CSV table of C-alpha atoms and ligand atoms in Angstrom, one decimal:
chain,number,residue,atom,x,y,z
A,1,MET,CA,77.2,-10.8,178.8
A,2,SER,CA,76.8,-9.6,182.4
A,3,ASN,CA,74.2,-11.1,184.8
A,4,TRP,CA,73.3,-7.6,186.0
A,5,ARG,CA,72.9,-4.1,184.7
A,6,ILE,CA,71.6,-0.7,185.7
A,7,ILE,CA,68.4,0.3,183.8
A,8,ASP,CA,67.8,4.0,183.5
A,9,LEU,CA,64.0,4.2,184.0
A,10,PRO,CA,61.7,6.8,182.4
A,11,ARG,CA,61.3,10.0,184.4
A,12,ILE,CA,58.5,12.5,184.1
A,13,THR,CA,59.8,15.5,186.0
A,14,ASP,CA,57.2,18.0,187.3
A,15,GLN,CA,57.2,20.8,189.7
A,16,ARG,CA,54.5,18.9,191.5
A,17,GLY,CA,56.8,15.9,192.0
A,18,ASN,CA,58.5,13.4,189.7
A,19,LEU,CA,57.1,10.2,188.3
A,20,THR,CA,58.8,7.0,187.1
A,21,PHE,CA,57.0,4.1,185.5
A,22,ILE,CA,57.9,0.6,184.4
A,23,GLU,CA,56.2,-1.6,181.8
A,24,GLY,CA,57.1,-5.3,181.9
A,25,GLY,CA,58.7,-6.5,178.7
A,26,ARG,CA,59.4,-2.9,177.6
A,27,HIS,CA,61.6,-1.2,180.2
A,28,ILE,CA,62.6,-4.5,181.8
A,29,PRO,CA,63.2,-7.9,180.0
A,30,PHE,CA,60.4,-9.8,181.8
A,31,SER,CA,56.7,-9.6,182.7
A,32,VAL,CA,56.1,-8.8,186.3
A,33,ALA,CA,54.5,-11.6,188.3
A,34,ARG,CA,55.2,-10.3,191.8
A,35,VAL,CA,56.1,-7.1,193.6
A,36,TYR,CA,57.6,-7.0,197.1
A,37,TYR,CA,59.5,-4.5,199.2
A,38,LEU,CA,61.9,-4.4,202.1
A,39,TYR,CA,61.4,-1.6,204.6
A,40,ASP,CA,62.1,-0.9,208.3
A,41,VAL,CA,65.5,-2.6,207.8
A,42,PRO,CA,67.5,-2.0,211.0
A,43,GLY,CA,70.9,-0.4,210.7
A,44,GLY,CA,73.7,-3.0,210.1
A,45,ALA,CA,71.3,-5.6,208.8
A,46,SER,CA,71.9,-7.5,205.6
A,47,ARG,CA,69.4,-9.2,203.3
A,48,GLY,CA,69.5,-11.6,200.4
A,49,GLY,CA,72.4,-14.0,200.5
A,50,HIS,CA,71.0,-16.3,197.8
A,51,ALA,CA,70.6,-16.8,194.1
A,52,HIS,CA,67.7,-18.0,192.0
A,53,LEU,CA,67.5,-20.8,189.5
A,54,GLN,CA,65.0,-19.1,187.2
A,55,LEU,CA,63.8,-15.8,188.8
A,56,GLU,CA,64.7,-12.4,187.3
A,57,GLN,CA,64.3,-9.3,189.3
A,58,LEU,CA,64.6,-5.5,189.2
A,59,LEU,CA,65.7,-3.8,192.5
A,60,ILE,CA,64.9,-0.1,193.1
A,61,ALA,CA,65.8,2.2,196.0
A,62,ALA,CA,62.3,3.6,196.1
A,63,THR,CA,63.4,5.7,199.1
A,64,GLY,CA,66.9,6.1,200.6
A,65,SER,CA,69.9,4.0,199.6
A,66,PHE,CA,71.5,0.6,200.0
A,67,ASP,CA,74.3,-1.5,198.4
A,68,VAL,CA,73.8,-4.6,196.4
A,69,ILE,CA,76.7,-7.1,196.2
A,70,VAL,CA,76.3,-9.1,193.0
A,71,ASP,CA,78.2,-12.2,192.0
A,72,ASP,CA,78.0,-14.5,189.0
A,73,GLY,CA,80.3,-17.2,190.5
A,74,GLN,CA,83.4,-15.6,189.0
A,75,ARG,CA,83.0,-11.9,189.3
A,76,ARG,CA,81.8,-9.8,192.3
A,77,GLU,CA,80.8,-6.2,192.2
A,78,THR,CA,79.1,-3.8,194.7
A,79,ILE,CA,76.5,-1.5,193.3
A,80,SER,CA,75.1,1.4,195.3
A,81,LEU,CA,71.4,2.3,194.6
A,82,ARG,CA,70.4,5.8,195.7
A,83,ARG,CA,68.1,7.1,193.0
A,84,SER,CA,64.5,6.0,192.5
A,85,TYR,CA,64.8,6.2,188.7
A,86,TYR,CA,67.6,3.6,188.5
A,87,GLY,CA,66.7,-0.1,188.6
A,88,LEU,CA,69.2,-2.9,189.0
A,89,TYR,CA,68.3,-5.8,186.8
A,90,LEU,CA,69.5,-9.2,188.1
A,91,SER,CA,69.3,-12.3,185.8
A,92,ASN,CA,68.7,-15.7,187.1
A,93,MET,CA,71.8,-17.4,188.6
A,94,THR,CA,73.0,-14.2,190.2
A,95,TRP,CA,74.1,-14.3,193.9
A,96,ARG,CA,73.1,-11.1,195.7
A,97,GLU,CA,73.6,-9.6,199.2
A,98,LEU,CA,72.0,-6.3,200.3
A,99,ASP,CA,73.5,-4.1,203.0
A,100,ASN,CA,74.2,-0.5,204.1
A,101,PHE,CA,70.5,0.4,204.2
A,102,SER,CA,70.0,4.0,205.0
A,103,SER,CA,67.5,4.9,207.7
A,104,GLY,CA,63.9,4.7,206.3
A,105,SER,CA,65.0,3.2,202.9
A,106,VAL,CA,62.7,1.1,200.9
A,107,CYS,CA,63.9,-1.6,198.4
A,108,LEU,CA,61.2,-2.2,195.9
A,109,VAL,CA,61.5,-5.5,193.9
A,110,LEU,CA,59.8,-6.5,190.7
A,111,ALA,CA,60.0,-10.2,190.1
A,112,SER,CA,59.4,-12.4,187.0
A,113,ARG,CA,57.8,-15.3,189.0
A,114,PRO,CA,55.7,-15.9,192.1
A,115,TYR,CA,57.4,-16.9,195.3
A,116,GLU,CA,58.8,-20.4,195.0
A,117,GLU,CA,61.1,-21.6,197.8
A,118,GLU,CA,62.4,-24.4,195.4
A,119,ASP,CA,63.8,-21.7,193.1
A,120,TYR,CA,66.3,-20.5,195.8
A,121,ILE,CA,70.0,-21.5,196.1
A,122,ARG,CA,70.9,-20.4,199.6
A,123,ASP,CA,74.4,-22.0,199.8
A,124,TYR,CA,77.2,-20.0,198.1
A,125,ALA,CA,79.4,-23.0,197.4
A,126,SER,CA,76.5,-24.8,195.7
A,127,PHE,CA,75.7,-21.7,193.7
A,128,GLN,CA,79.3,-21.3,192.6
A,129,ALA,CA,79.6,-24.9,191.6
A,130,LYS,CA,76.4,-24.7,189.5
A,131,ALA,CA,77.3,-21.3,188.0
A,132,ILE,CA,80.7,-22.3,186.9
A,133,GLY,CA,79.4,-25.6,185.7
B,201,TYD,P1,64.0,-14.0,201.5
B,201,TYD,O1,63.8,-13.9,200.0
B,201,TYD,O2,64.9,-15.0,202.0
B,201,TYD,O3,64.5,-12.6,202.0
B,201,TYD,P2,65.7,-11.6,201.6
B,201,TYD,O4,66.3,-12.2,200.4
B,201,TYD,O5,65.1,-10.3,201.3
B,201,TYD,O6,66.6,-11.6,202.8
B,201,TYD,O7,62.5,-14.1,202.2
B,201,TYD,C1,62.4,-14.0,203.6
B,201,TYD,C2,61.1,-14.7,204.0
B,201,TYD,O8,60.0,-14.2,203.4
B,201,TYD,C3,61.1,-16.2,203.6
B,201,TYD,O9,60.6,-16.9,204.7
B,201,TYD,C4,60.2,-16.3,202.5
B,201,TYD,C5,59.3,-15.2,202.6
B,201,TYD,N1,58.8,-14.6,201.3
B,201,TYD,C6,57.6,-14.9,200.8
B,201,TYD,O10,56.8,-15.6,201.5
B,201,TYD,N2,57.2,-14.3,199.6
B,201,TYD,C7,58.0,-13.5,198.9
B,201,TYD,O11,57.7,-13.0,197.8
B,201,TYD,C8,59.3,-13.3,199.4
B,201,TYD,C9,60.3,-12.4,198.7
B,201,TYD,C10,59.7,-13.8,200.6
């Protein structure tokens, strides 16, 4: 089973503008404990570069686009997010790097836990050793 997958979120299309909603435990496999977003990312910058011991997340390109490099310690894939009705689900123990942010893009993140620095693995070699077991 893969550590990541694209979730096609509900879309209410309307001439007045479209609407997407997310219910924790229904559209995503966790309850939402935290929301944060990345914005004003300068061209050429990259974010992430870590994994989490327990945290699960859903990443959404709320505006614009960016790429997410995902890695389970054995397999690496680059996923481009460019539609606000797609969410990228990341399980715990998934290394991620975000880059290629378009100008004005916003990366919205729903997270299963509050911020806990002790939940981060910031060194790739340590992550890989732990992931492969
Ligand atoms: P970090 O998760 O390393 O950023 P990214 O993965 O997007 O590159 O977080 C950057 C800084 O922000 C770090 O000092 C911790 C702080 N932070 C919080 O205080 N609360 C949060 O919910 C998040 C995500 C980060």
